[in-house]
Amino acid sequence: MSQIDQVHSISPAVAGSRIFKFVAFLYGIAAYLVFFVTILYAIGFVMGLVVPKTIDTGTATPPVEAVIVNLLLMSLFAIQHSVMARQSFKAWWTQFVPKPVERSTYVLLASLSLLLLFWQWRPMPAVIWEVQDPDLAVTLVTLSFAGWVLVFISTYMINHFELFGLHQVTNHLIGKEAAPARFKTPLLYNFVRHPIYLGFIIAFWAAPVMTAGHLLFAAVTTLYIFVGIALEERDLIDLFGDDYRQYKQRVSMLIPWRRSV
C-alpha cells in the first residue's frame, strides 16, 4: 500500500463497504450527467443555438468590464482544469477525495466552472467578420458541427467513460481492479496526437459571424489548448516514456499529415 493510500480521509473499511460503493457510483453518474448537460449547452452557447443565453446574448456591459470579466471566467476554468489534472495535485487531492471518485469530482468541478462561465459571460456584440455568402455560411456552420462531432468521437476512441469518471466508479462498485495504463493510439490518434483539441479549435473558429466576444473566447481557449497540450504531454512522457516520445516524433500535434511538431 502506498503512502497516499494510507492517508486517505476515508478508511479502507468504509471505502470498501457496499453502501459507499453504491453512493460513489451514484455520485459518478450525477457528475457525468452534469458534464453531459454542460457540453450540450456549450455547443448551443458557442454556436448561438437553442439555449437561453449564448456567447452573444445577455446584459450589455462596458467593453472593458466585459473583457475583464470574461478573461477572469476563462482563467478560472483554465486554472481549475489544468491544476487538477496534474499528477502532483492528484497525489495531494486523493488524501481527501477517495480515488474511485477523484475523476468524477474533477469532471464535476470542471463542468460547474463552465456553467458559471456561461451564466456570467458578458456579450461583446461588435462584429469582426460576417460571411455574406449563404453557401459559405452553411459550410462554416457544418464545419463547426463537425468539430463537435470530432470531439465526441475522439473521446470514445480512448474510453469515453474512463475519461469522465464512470469507468472508475463502476469498477469500484463491482470490486474490479483498474487495469494498468496502456499506451495506445486508436484510429484518429494515428493522424494527430490530440484530435479532441483539434475538434474544439474547429468548433470555436468556424463561425459565419464572428463577434468580438466570440473572437475573445476562441483566441483565449485556443491559447489554453496549446498550454494544456504542453502540460499533458509532459505527463504522458513521464507515464509512458520512450513510447510517447517516439509517438510524438511520428505523429503531428494537431494538423493531419503535417510533419510532427
Short mmCIF file of N, CA, C and O in Angstrom, two decimals, residues 85-207:
data_model
loop_
_atom_site.label_atom_id
_atom_site.label_comp_id
_atom_site.label_asym_id
_atom_site.label_seq_id
_atom_site.Cartn_x
_atom_site.Cartn_y
_atom_site.Cartn_z
N ALA A 85 -5.63 18.37 -13.07
CA ALA A 85 -5.24 17.25 -13.93
C ALA A 85 -3.80 16.79 -13.70
O ALA A 85 -3.40 15.73 -14.18
N ARG A 86 -3.02 17.58 -12.98
CA ARG A 86 -1.62 17.25 -12.76
C ARG A 86 -1.47 16.14 -11.74
O ARG A 86 -2.20 16.08 -10.76
N GLN A 87 -0.47 15.29 -11.96
CA GLN A 87 -0.26 14.14 -11.07
C GLN A 87 0.10 14.58 -9.66
O GLN A 87 -0.30 13.95 -8.68
N SER A 88 0.86 15.66 -9.53
CA SER A 88 1.24 16.14 -8.20
C SER A 88 0.01 16.59 -7.41
O SER A 88 -0.08 16.34 -6.20
N PHE A 89 -0.94 17.24 -8.10
CA PHE A 89 -2.16 17.66 -7.42
C PHE A 89 -2.98 16.43 -7.03
O PHE A 89 -3.55 16.37 -5.93
N LYS A 90 -3.07 15.45 -7.92
CA LYS A 90 -3.84 14.25 -7.62
C LYS A 90 -3.29 13.52 -6.40
O LYS A 90 -4.04 12.99 -5.58
N ALA A 91 -1.95 13.50 -6.28
CA ALA A 91 -1.33 12.83 -5.14
C ALA A 91 -1.76 13.50 -3.83
O ALA A 91 -1.99 12.82 -2.82
N TRP A 92 -1.88 14.82 -3.85
CA TRP A 92 -2.35 15.54 -2.65
C TRP A 92 -3.85 15.42 -2.50
O TRP A 92 -4.36 15.16 -1.40
N TRP A 93 -4.57 15.57 -3.60
CA TRP A 93 -6.05 15.62 -3.58
C TRP A 93 -6.65 14.32 -3.10
O TRP A 93 -7.66 14.31 -2.38
N THR A 94 -6.04 13.20 -3.46
CA THR A 94 -6.60 11.91 -3.09
C THR A 94 -6.33 11.54 -1.63
O THR A 94 -6.68 10.43 -1.21
N GLN A 95 -5.70 12.44 -0.89
CA GLN A 95 -5.67 12.26 0.55
C GLN A 95 -7.04 12.57 1.17
O GLN A 95 -7.34 12.13 2.27
N PHE A 96 -7.83 13.36 0.45
CA PHE A 96 -9.12 13.81 0.96
C PHE A 96 -10.30 13.29 0.15
O PHE A 96 -11.39 13.11 0.69
N VAL A 97 -10.09 13.05 -1.14
CA VAL A 97 -11.13 12.54 -2.01
C VAL A 97 -10.77 11.11 -2.40
O VAL A 97 -9.68 10.86 -2.93
N PRO A 98 -11.63 10.13 -2.12
CA PRO A 98 -11.30 8.73 -2.45
C PRO A 98 -10.99 8.56 -3.93
O PRO A 98 -11.62 9.18 -4.80
N LYS A 99 -10.02 7.74 -4.23
CA LYS A 99 -9.58 7.55 -5.61
C LYS A 99 -10.70 7.18 -6.59
O LYS A 99 -10.71 7.65 -7.72
N PRO A 100 -11.66 6.32 -6.19
CA PRO A 100 -12.70 5.95 -7.16
C PRO A 100 -13.52 7.13 -7.68
O PRO A 100 -14.05 7.07 -8.79
N VAL A 101 -13.64 8.20 -6.87
CA VAL A 101 -14.46 9.34 -7.30
C VAL A 101 -13.60 10.56 -7.64
O VAL A 101 -14.14 11.64 -7.89
N GLU A 102 -12.29 10.39 -7.67
CA GLU A 102 -11.41 11.53 -7.97
C GLU A 102 -11.71 12.09 -9.36
O GLU A 102 -11.85 13.30 -9.54
N ARG A 103 -11.82 11.21 -10.35
CA ARG A 103 -12.07 11.69 -11.71
C ARG A 103 -13.45 12.32 -11.83
O ARG A 103 -13.63 13.34 -12.49
N SER A 104 -14.44 11.71 -11.20
CA SER A 104 -15.79 12.27 -11.24
C SER A 104 -15.83 13.65 -10.60
O SER A 104 -16.53 14.55 -11.09
N THR A 105 -15.09 13.82 -9.51
CA THR A 105 -15.04 15.12 -8.85
C THR A 105 -14.39 16.16 -9.76
O THR A 105 -14.85 17.31 -9.86
N TYR A 106 -13.32 15.76 -10.42
CA TYR A 106 -12.65 16.65 -11.38
C TYR A 106 -13.61 17.06 -12.49
O TYR A 106 -13.72 18.24 -12.85
N VAL A 107 -14.34 16.09 -13.04
CA VAL A 107 -15.30 16.36 -14.11
C VAL A 107 -16.41 17.28 -13.62
O VAL A 107 -16.82 18.22 -14.32
N LEU A 108 -16.91 17.03 -12.42
CA LEU A 108 -17.98 17.84 -11.86
C LEU A 108 -17.54 19.29 -11.67
O LEU A 108 -18.25 20.23 -12.07
N LEU A 109 -16.37 19.51 -11.09
CA LEU A 109 -15.89 20.87 -10.85
C LEU A 109 -15.59 21.60 -12.15
O LEU A 109 -15.85 22.80 -12.27
N ALA A 110 -15.06 20.88 -13.14
CA ALA A 110 -14.83 21.50 -14.45
C ALA A 110 -16.15 21.91 -15.09
O ALA A 110 -16.27 22.99 -15.67
N SER A 111 -17.16 21.06 -14.97
CA SER A 111 -18.48 21.37 -15.53
C SER A 111 -19.09 22.58 -14.84
O SER A 111 -19.66 23.47 -15.49
N LEU A 112 -18.97 22.64 -13.51
CA LEU A 112 -19.54 23.76 -12.77
C LEU A 112 -18.84 25.07 -13.12
O LEU A 112 -19.49 26.12 -13.21
N SER A 113 -17.52 25.02 -13.34
CA SER A 113 -16.82 26.24 -13.72
C SER A 113 -17.23 26.70 -15.11
O SER A 113 -17.32 27.92 -15.38
N LEU A 114 -17.54 25.76 -15.99
CA LEU A 114 -18.04 26.12 -17.32
C LEU A 114 -19.44 26.70 -17.24
O LEU A 114 -19.77 27.67 -17.93
N LEU A 115 -20.29 26.10 -16.43
CA LEU A 115 -21.65 26.63 -16.26
C LEU A 115 -21.61 28.04 -15.68
O LEU A 115 -22.42 28.90 -16.08
N LEU A 116 -20.68 28.29 -14.77
CA LEU A 116 -20.51 29.65 -14.26
C LEU A 116 -20.11 30.60 -15.39
O LEU A 116 -20.61 31.73 -15.46
N LEU A 117 -19.22 30.15 -16.25
CA LEU A 117 -18.81 30.98 -17.38
C LEU A 117 -20.00 31.31 -18.28
O LEU A 117 -20.20 32.46 -18.67
N PHE A 118 -20.82 30.30 -18.59
CA PHE A 118 -21.98 30.55 -19.44
C PHE A 118 -22.94 31.55 -18.79
O PHE A 118 -23.48 32.43 -19.45
N TRP A 119 -23.11 31.40 -17.49
CA TRP A 119 -24.06 32.24 -16.75
C TRP A 119 -23.59 33.70 -16.67
O TRP A 119 -24.37 34.63 -16.88
N GLN A 120 -22.31 33.89 -16.39
CA GLN A 120 -21.79 35.23 -16.14
C GLN A 120 -21.09 35.88 -17.35
O GLN A 120 -20.62 37.00 -17.25
N TRP A 121 -21.05 35.17 -18.45
CA TRP A 121 -20.38 35.70 -19.64
C TRP A 121 -21.00 37.03 -20.07
O TRP A 121 -22.22 37.17 -20.13
N ARG A 122 -20.13 38.00 -20.39
CA ARG A 122 -20.59 39.30 -20.87
C ARG A 122 -20.48 39.35 -22.39
O ARG A 122 -19.39 39.17 -22.92
N PRO A 123 -21.59 39.59 -23.07
CA PRO A 123 -21.53 39.64 -24.54
C PRO A 123 -20.72 40.84 -25.03
O PRO A 123 -20.72 41.90 -24.40
N MET A 124 -20.04 40.64 -26.13
CA MET A 124 -19.30 41.71 -26.81
C MET A 124 -19.73 41.65 -28.28
O MET A 124 -19.08 41.00 -29.10
N PRO A 125 -20.84 42.28 -28.61
CA PRO A 125 -21.52 42.01 -29.88
C PRO A 125 -20.94 42.67 -31.13
O PRO A 125 -21.44 42.42 -32.24
N ALA A 126 -19.89 43.47 -30.99
CA ALA A 126 -19.30 44.10 -32.17
C ALA A 126 -18.86 43.03 -33.17
O ALA A 126 -18.17 42.06 -32.80
N VAL A 127 -19.26 43.17 -34.42
CA VAL A 127 -18.97 42.15 -35.44
C VAL A 127 -17.58 42.35 -36.02
O VAL A 127 -17.25 43.44 -36.53
N ILE A 128 -16.75 41.33 -35.94
CA ILE A 128 -15.41 41.35 -36.51
C ILE A 128 -15.45 40.94 -37.97
O ILE A 128 -14.84 41.56 -38.82
N TRP A 129 -16.15 39.85 -38.24
CA TRP A 129 -16.43 39.48 -39.63
C TRP A 129 -17.77 38.80 -39.73
O TRP A 129 -18.28 38.23 -38.76
N GLU A 130 -18.35 38.89 -40.92
CA GLU A 130 -19.64 38.25 -41.19
C GLU A 130 -19.62 37.73 -42.61
O GLU A 130 -19.40 38.50 -43.56
N VAL A 131 -19.85 36.46 -42.78
CA VAL A 131 -19.86 35.84 -44.10
C VAL A 131 -21.21 36.09 -44.75
O VAL A 131 -22.25 35.69 -44.22
N GLN A 132 -21.20 36.77 -45.89
CA GLN A 132 -22.44 37.13 -46.57
C GLN A 132 -22.94 36.03 -47.49
O GLN A 132 -24.16 35.87 -47.69
N ASP A 133 -22.01 35.26 -48.04
CA ASP A 133 -22.41 34.19 -48.97
C ASP A 133 -23.12 33.09 -48.19
O ASP A 133 -22.53 32.49 -47.29
N PRO A 134 -24.40 32.80 -48.51
CA PRO A 134 -25.15 31.80 -47.71
C PRO A 134 -24.55 30.40 -47.78
O PRO A 134 -24.58 29.68 -46.78
N ASP A 135 -24.03 30.02 -48.93
CA ASP A 135 -23.44 28.68 -49.04
C ASP A 135 -22.19 28.54 -48.16
O ASP A 135 -21.99 27.52 -47.50
N LEU A 136 -21.36 29.59 -48.16
CA LEU A 136 -20.16 29.55 -47.33
C LEU A 136 -20.53 29.59 -45.85
O LEU A 136 -19.91 28.92 -45.02
N ALA A 137 -21.58 30.35 -45.52
CA ALA A 137 -22.04 30.41 -44.13
C ALA A 137 -22.50 29.04 -43.65
O ALA A 137 -22.16 28.61 -42.54
N VAL A 138 -23.27 28.34 -44.49
CA VAL A 138 -23.73 26.99 -44.14
C VAL A 138 -22.54 26.05 -44.00
O VAL A 138 -22.51 25.19 -43.11
N THR A 139 -21.56 26.21 -44.88
CA THR A 139 -20.36 25.36 -44.81
C THR A 139 -19.64 25.55 -43.48
O THR A 139 -19.20 24.57 -42.85
N LEU A 140 -19.53 26.80 -43.02
CA LEU A 140 -18.85 27.07 -41.76
C LEU A 140 -19.63 26.50 -40.57
O LEU A 140 -19.04 25.95 -39.64
N VAL A 141 -20.96 26.62 -40.60
CA VAL A 141 -21.78 26.04 -39.53
C VAL A 141 -21.62 24.52 -39.51
O VAL A 141 -21.47 23.91 -38.45
N THR A 142 -21.62 23.92 -40.69
CA THR A 142 -21.44 22.47 -40.80
C THR A 142 -20.07 22.06 -40.27
O THR A 142 -19.92 21.05 -39.57
N LEU A 143 -19.06 22.86 -40.59
CA LEU A 143 -17.70 22.57 -40.12
C LEU A 143 -17.63 22.67 -38.60
O LEU A 143 -16.96 21.86 -37.94
N SER A 144 -18.33 23.65 -38.03
CA SER A 144 -18.35 23.78 -36.57
C SER A 144 -18.99 22.55 -35.93
O SER A 144 -18.47 22.00 -34.95
N PHE A 145 -20.11 22.10 -36.49
CA PHE A 145 -20.74 20.87 -36.00
C PHE A 145 -19.78 19.69 -36.12
O PHE A 145 -19.70 18.84 -35.22
N ALA A 146 -19.06 19.64 -37.24
CA ALA A 146 -18.11 18.55 -37.45
C ALA A 146 -17.03 18.57 -36.37
O ALA A 146 -16.56 17.51 -35.93
N GLY A 147 -16.64 19.77 -35.94
CA GLY A 147 -15.65 19.87 -34.87
C GLY A 147 -16.17 19.25 -33.58
O GLY A 147 -15.46 18.51 -32.90
N TRP A 148 -17.43 19.54 -33.24
CA TRP A 148 -18.02 18.95 -32.03
C TRP A 148 -18.14 17.43 -32.17
O TRP A 148 -17.89 16.70 -31.19
N VAL A 149 -18.50 16.96 -33.35
CA VAL A 149 -18.59 15.51 -33.57
C VAL A 149 -17.22 14.87 -33.39
O VAL A 149 -17.09 13.80 -32.79
N LEU A 150 -16.18 15.55 -33.90
CA LEU A 150 -14.81 15.04 -33.75
C LEU A 150 -14.44 14.92 -32.27
O LEU A 150 -13.80 13.95 -31.85
N VAL A 151 -14.85 15.90 -31.48
CA VAL A 151 -14.58 15.85 -30.03
C VAL A 151 -15.19 14.59 -29.42
O VAL A 151 -14.50 13.84 -28.72
N PHE A 152 -16.47 14.36 -29.70
CA PHE A 152 -17.16 13.20 -29.10
C PHE A 152 -16.57 11.88 -29.60
O PHE A 152 -16.32 10.97 -28.80
N ILE A 153 -16.35 11.77 -30.89
CA ILE A 153 -15.81 10.53 -31.46
C ILE A 153 -14.45 10.22 -30.83
O ILE A 153 -14.16 9.06 -30.47
N SER A 154 -13.63 11.25 -30.70
CA SER A 154 -12.28 11.04 -30.17
C SER A 154 -12.30 10.56 -28.73
O SER A 154 -11.45 9.76 -28.32
N THR A 155 -13.25 11.05 -27.93
CA THR A 155 -13.32 10.59 -26.53
C THR A 155 -13.67 9.11 -26.45
O THR A 155 -13.17 8.39 -25.58
N TYR A 156 -14.53 8.64 -27.35
CA TYR A 156 -14.90 7.23 -27.33
C TYR A 156 -13.75 6.33 -27.77
O TYR A 156 -13.67 5.17 -27.38
N MET A 157 -12.85 6.86 -28.59
CA MET A 157 -11.71 6.06 -29.05
C MET A 157 -10.72 5.77 -27.93
O MET A 157 -9.97 4.80 -28.00
N ILE A 158 -10.69 6.63 -26.90
CA ILE A 158 -9.75 6.40 -25.80
C ILE A 158 -10.48 6.07 -24.50
O ILE A 158 -9.94 6.26 -23.41
N ASN A 159 -11.70 5.59 -24.59
CA ASN A 159 -12.54 5.19 -23.45
C ASN A 159 -13.22 6.41 -22.83
O ASN A 159 -12.76 6.97 -21.83
N HIS A 160 -14.30 6.80 -23.46
CA HIS A 160 -15.11 7.94 -23.04
C HIS A 160 -15.50 7.85 -21.57
O HIS A 160 -15.41 8.83 -20.82
N PHE A 161 -15.90 6.68 -21.13
CA PHE A 161 -16.42 6.52 -19.77
C PHE A 161 -15.33 6.57 -18.71
O PHE A 161 -15.58 6.97 -17.57
N GLU A 162 -14.11 6.20 -19.08
CA GLU A 162 -12.99 6.36 -18.16
C GLU A 162 -12.58 7.83 -18.09
O GLU A 162 -12.28 8.36 -17.01
N LEU A 163 -12.59 8.51 -19.23
CA LEU A 163 -12.22 9.92 -19.29
C LEU A 163 -13.11 10.77 -18.39
O LEU A 163 -12.66 11.75 -17.79
N PHE A 164 -14.39 10.38 -18.26
CA PHE A 164 -15.33 11.17 -17.49
C PHE A 164 -15.78 10.50 -16.19
O PHE A 164 -16.79 10.87 -15.61
N GLY A 165 -15.02 9.51 -15.74
CA GLY A 165 -15.18 9.01 -14.39
C GLY A 165 -16.12 7.84 -14.17
O GLY A 165 -16.11 7.23 -13.10
N LEU A 166 -16.94 7.50 -15.15
CA LEU A 166 -17.91 6.41 -14.95
C LEU A 166 -17.24 5.05 -14.84
O LEU A 166 -17.69 4.19 -14.08
N HIS A 167 -16.20 4.86 -15.61
CA HIS A 167 -15.49 3.58 -15.58
C HIS A 167 -14.93 3.30 -14.18
O HIS A 167 -15.03 2.18 -13.67
N GLN A 168 -14.39 4.32 -13.55
CA GLN A 168 -13.77 4.15 -12.24
C GLN A 168 -14.80 3.78 -11.17
O GLN A 168 -14.57 2.88 -10.36
N VAL A 169 -15.94 4.50 -11.14
CA VAL A 169 -16.93 4.20 -10.10
C VAL A 169 -17.63 2.87 -10.37
O VAL A 169 -18.06 2.19 -9.42
N THR A 170 -17.74 2.48 -11.62
CA THR A 170 -18.33 1.17 -11.95
C THR A 170 -17.41 0.04 -11.50
O THR A 170 -17.86 -0.95 -10.89
N ASN A 171 -16.12 0.17 -11.78
CA ASN A 171 -15.16 -0.83 -11.32
C ASN A 171 -15.16 -0.94 -9.80
O ASN A 171 -15.09 -2.04 -9.23
N HIS A 172 -15.25 0.20 -9.14
CA HIS A 172 -15.29 0.21 -7.67
C HIS A 172 -16.54 -0.48 -7.15
O HIS A 172 -16.49 -1.22 -6.17
N LEU A 173 -17.65 -0.27 -7.82
CA LEU A 173 -18.92 -0.87 -7.40
C LEU A 173 -18.86 -2.40 -7.46
O LEU A 173 -19.35 -3.08 -6.56
N ILE A 174 -18.27 -2.93 -8.52
CA ILE A 174 -18.26 -4.38 -8.72
C ILE A 174 -16.99 -5.02 -8.16
O ILE A 174 -16.78 -6.23 -8.30
N GLY A 175 -16.12 -4.20 -7.56
CA GLY A 175 -14.90 -4.73 -6.95
C GLY A 175 -13.85 -5.15 -7.95
O GLY A 175 -13.05 -6.06 -7.67
N LYS A 176 -13.80 -4.50 -9.08
CA LYS A 176 -12.83 -4.84 -10.13
C LYS A 176 -11.66 -3.89 -10.06
O LYS A 176 -11.83 -2.68 -9.99
N GLU A 177 -10.45 -4.43 -10.07
CA GLU A 177 -9.25 -3.61 -10.04
C GLU A 177 -9.06 -2.90 -11.39
O GLU A 177 -9.32 -3.47 -12.44
N ALA A 178 -8.63 -1.66 -11.31
CA ALA A 178 -8.36 -0.90 -12.53
C ALA A 178 -7.15 -1.49 -13.25
O ALA A 178 -6.14 -1.83 -12.61
N ALA A 179 -7.25 -1.62 -14.56
CA ALA A 179 -6.14 -2.14 -15.35
C ALA A 179 -5.04 -1.10 -15.43
O ALA A 179 -5.31 0.10 -15.43
N PRO A 180 -3.79 -1.53 -15.49
CA PRO A 180 -2.68 -0.58 -15.62
C PRO A 180 -2.83 0.24 -16.91
O PRO A 180 -3.36 -0.25 -17.92
N ALA A 181 -2.38 1.47 -16.87
CA ALA A 181 -2.47 2.35 -18.04
C ALA A 181 -1.64 1.77 -19.18
O ALA A 181 -0.49 1.35 -18.98
N ARG A 182 -2.24 1.69 -20.36
CA ARG A 182 -1.54 1.19 -21.55
C ARG A 182 -1.48 2.30 -22.59
O ARG A 182 -2.43 3.05 -22.77
N PHE A 183 -0.35 2.38 -23.29
CA PHE A 183 -0.21 3.36 -24.34
C PHE A 183 -0.83 2.81 -25.62
O PHE A 183 -0.48 1.73 -26.09
N LYS A 184 -1.79 3.53 -26.18
CA LYS A 184 -2.45 3.08 -27.40
C LYS A 184 -2.80 4.29 -28.25
O LYS A 184 -3.00 5.40 -27.74
N THR A 185 -2.87 4.06 -29.56
CA THR A 185 -3.16 5.15 -30.50
C THR A 185 -4.24 4.68 -31.48
O THR A 185 -3.96 4.37 -32.63
N PRO A 186 -5.50 4.66 -31.04
CA PRO A 186 -6.57 4.17 -31.91
C PRO A 186 -6.95 5.15 -33.02
O PRO A 186 -7.03 6.36 -32.80
N LEU A 187 -7.13 4.64 -34.21
CA LEU A 187 -7.72 5.36 -35.35
C LEU A 187 -7.22 6.78 -35.52
O LEU A 187 -6.12 7.00 -35.98
N LEU A 188 -8.02 7.77 -35.12
CA LEU A 188 -7.67 9.17 -35.36
C LEU A 188 -6.37 9.56 -34.70
O LEU A 188 -5.68 10.49 -35.15
N TYR A 189 -6.00 8.86 -33.63
CA TYR A 189 -4.77 9.18 -32.92
C TYR A 189 -3.53 8.77 -33.70
O TYR A 189 -2.41 9.08 -33.29
N ASN A 190 -3.71 8.10 -34.83
CA ASN A 190 -2.61 7.83 -35.74
C ASN A 190 -2.38 8.97 -36.72
O ASN A 190 -1.40 8.95 -37.48
N PHE A 191 -3.28 9.94 -36.74
CA PHE A 191 -3.16 11.08 -37.65
C PHE A 191 -2.79 12.36 -36.91
O PHE A 191 -2.03 13.17 -37.42
N VAL A 192 -3.35 12.55 -35.74
CA VAL A 192 -2.97 13.68 -34.87
C VAL A 192 -2.93 13.18 -33.44
O VAL A 192 -3.68 12.29 -33.06
N ARG A 193 -2.07 13.80 -32.65
CA ARG A 193 -1.94 13.35 -31.26
C ARG A 193 -3.10 13.82 -30.39
O ARG A 193 -3.40 13.21 -29.37
N HIS A 194 -3.76 14.91 -30.81
CA HIS A 194 -4.81 15.49 -29.97
C HIS A 194 -6.07 15.82 -30.79
O HIS A 194 -6.41 17.00 -30.96
N PRO A 195 -6.76 14.81 -31.28
CA PRO A 195 -7.97 15.07 -32.07
C PRO A 195 -9.08 15.76 -31.27
O PRO A 195 -9.89 16.49 -31.85
N ILE A 196 -9.14 15.54 -29.95
CA ILE A 196 -10.16 16.23 -29.14
C ILE A 196 -9.93 17.74 -29.20
O ILE A 196 -10.86 18.52 -29.45
N TYR A 197 -8.69 18.14 -28.98
CA TYR A 197 -8.38 19.58 -29.03
C TYR A 197 -8.57 20.14 -30.44
O TYR A 197 -9.02 21.28 -30.60
N LEU A 198 -8.23 19.37 -31.45
CA LEU A 198 -8.45 19.80 -32.83
C LEU A 198 -9.93 20.06 -33.07
O LEU A 198 -10.32 21.06 -33.69
N GLY A 199 -10.78 19.17 -32.56
CA GLY A 199 -12.22 19.35 -32.71
C GLY A 199 -12.71 20.63 -32.06
O GLY A 199 -13.52 21.37 -32.63
N PHE A 200 -12.20 20.93 -30.86
CA PHE A 200 -12.59 22.18 -30.18
C PHE A 200 -12.16 23.40 -30.99
O PHE A 200 -12.93 24.36 -31.13
N ILE A 201 -10.95 23.39 -31.52
CA ILE A 201 -10.47 24.54 -32.29
C ILE A 201 -11.35 24.76 -33.52
O ILE A 201 -11.74 25.90 -33.82
N ILE A 202 -11.68 23.69 -34.21
CA ILE A 202 -12.57 23.81 -35.38
C ILE A 202 -13.92 24.36 -34.96
O ILE A 202 -14.47 25.28 -35.59
N ALA A 203 -14.49 23.80 -33.89
CA ALA A 203 -15.81 24.22 -33.43
C ALA A 203 -15.84 25.68 -33.03
O ALA A 203 -16.83 26.39 -33.28
N PHE A 204 -14.77 26.17 -32.42
CA PHE A 204 -14.75 27.55 -31.92
C PHE A 204 -14.52 28.58 -33.03
O PHE A 204 -15.05 29.69 -32.97
N TRP A 205 -13.72 28.22 -34.05
CA TRP A 205 -13.33 29.20 -35.06
C TRP A 205 -14.20 29.19 -36.31
O TRP A 205 -14.25 30.19 -37.04
N ALA A 206 -14.89 28.09 -36.59
CA ALA A 206 -15.72 28.01 -37.80
C ALA A 206 -17.05 28.71 -37.55
O ALA A 206 -18.06 28.08 -37.24
N ALA A 207 -17.04 30.03 -37.67
CA ALA A 207 -18.23 30.83 -37.36
C ALA A 207 -18.52 31.79 -38.52
O ALA A 207 -17.65 32.58 -38.88
#
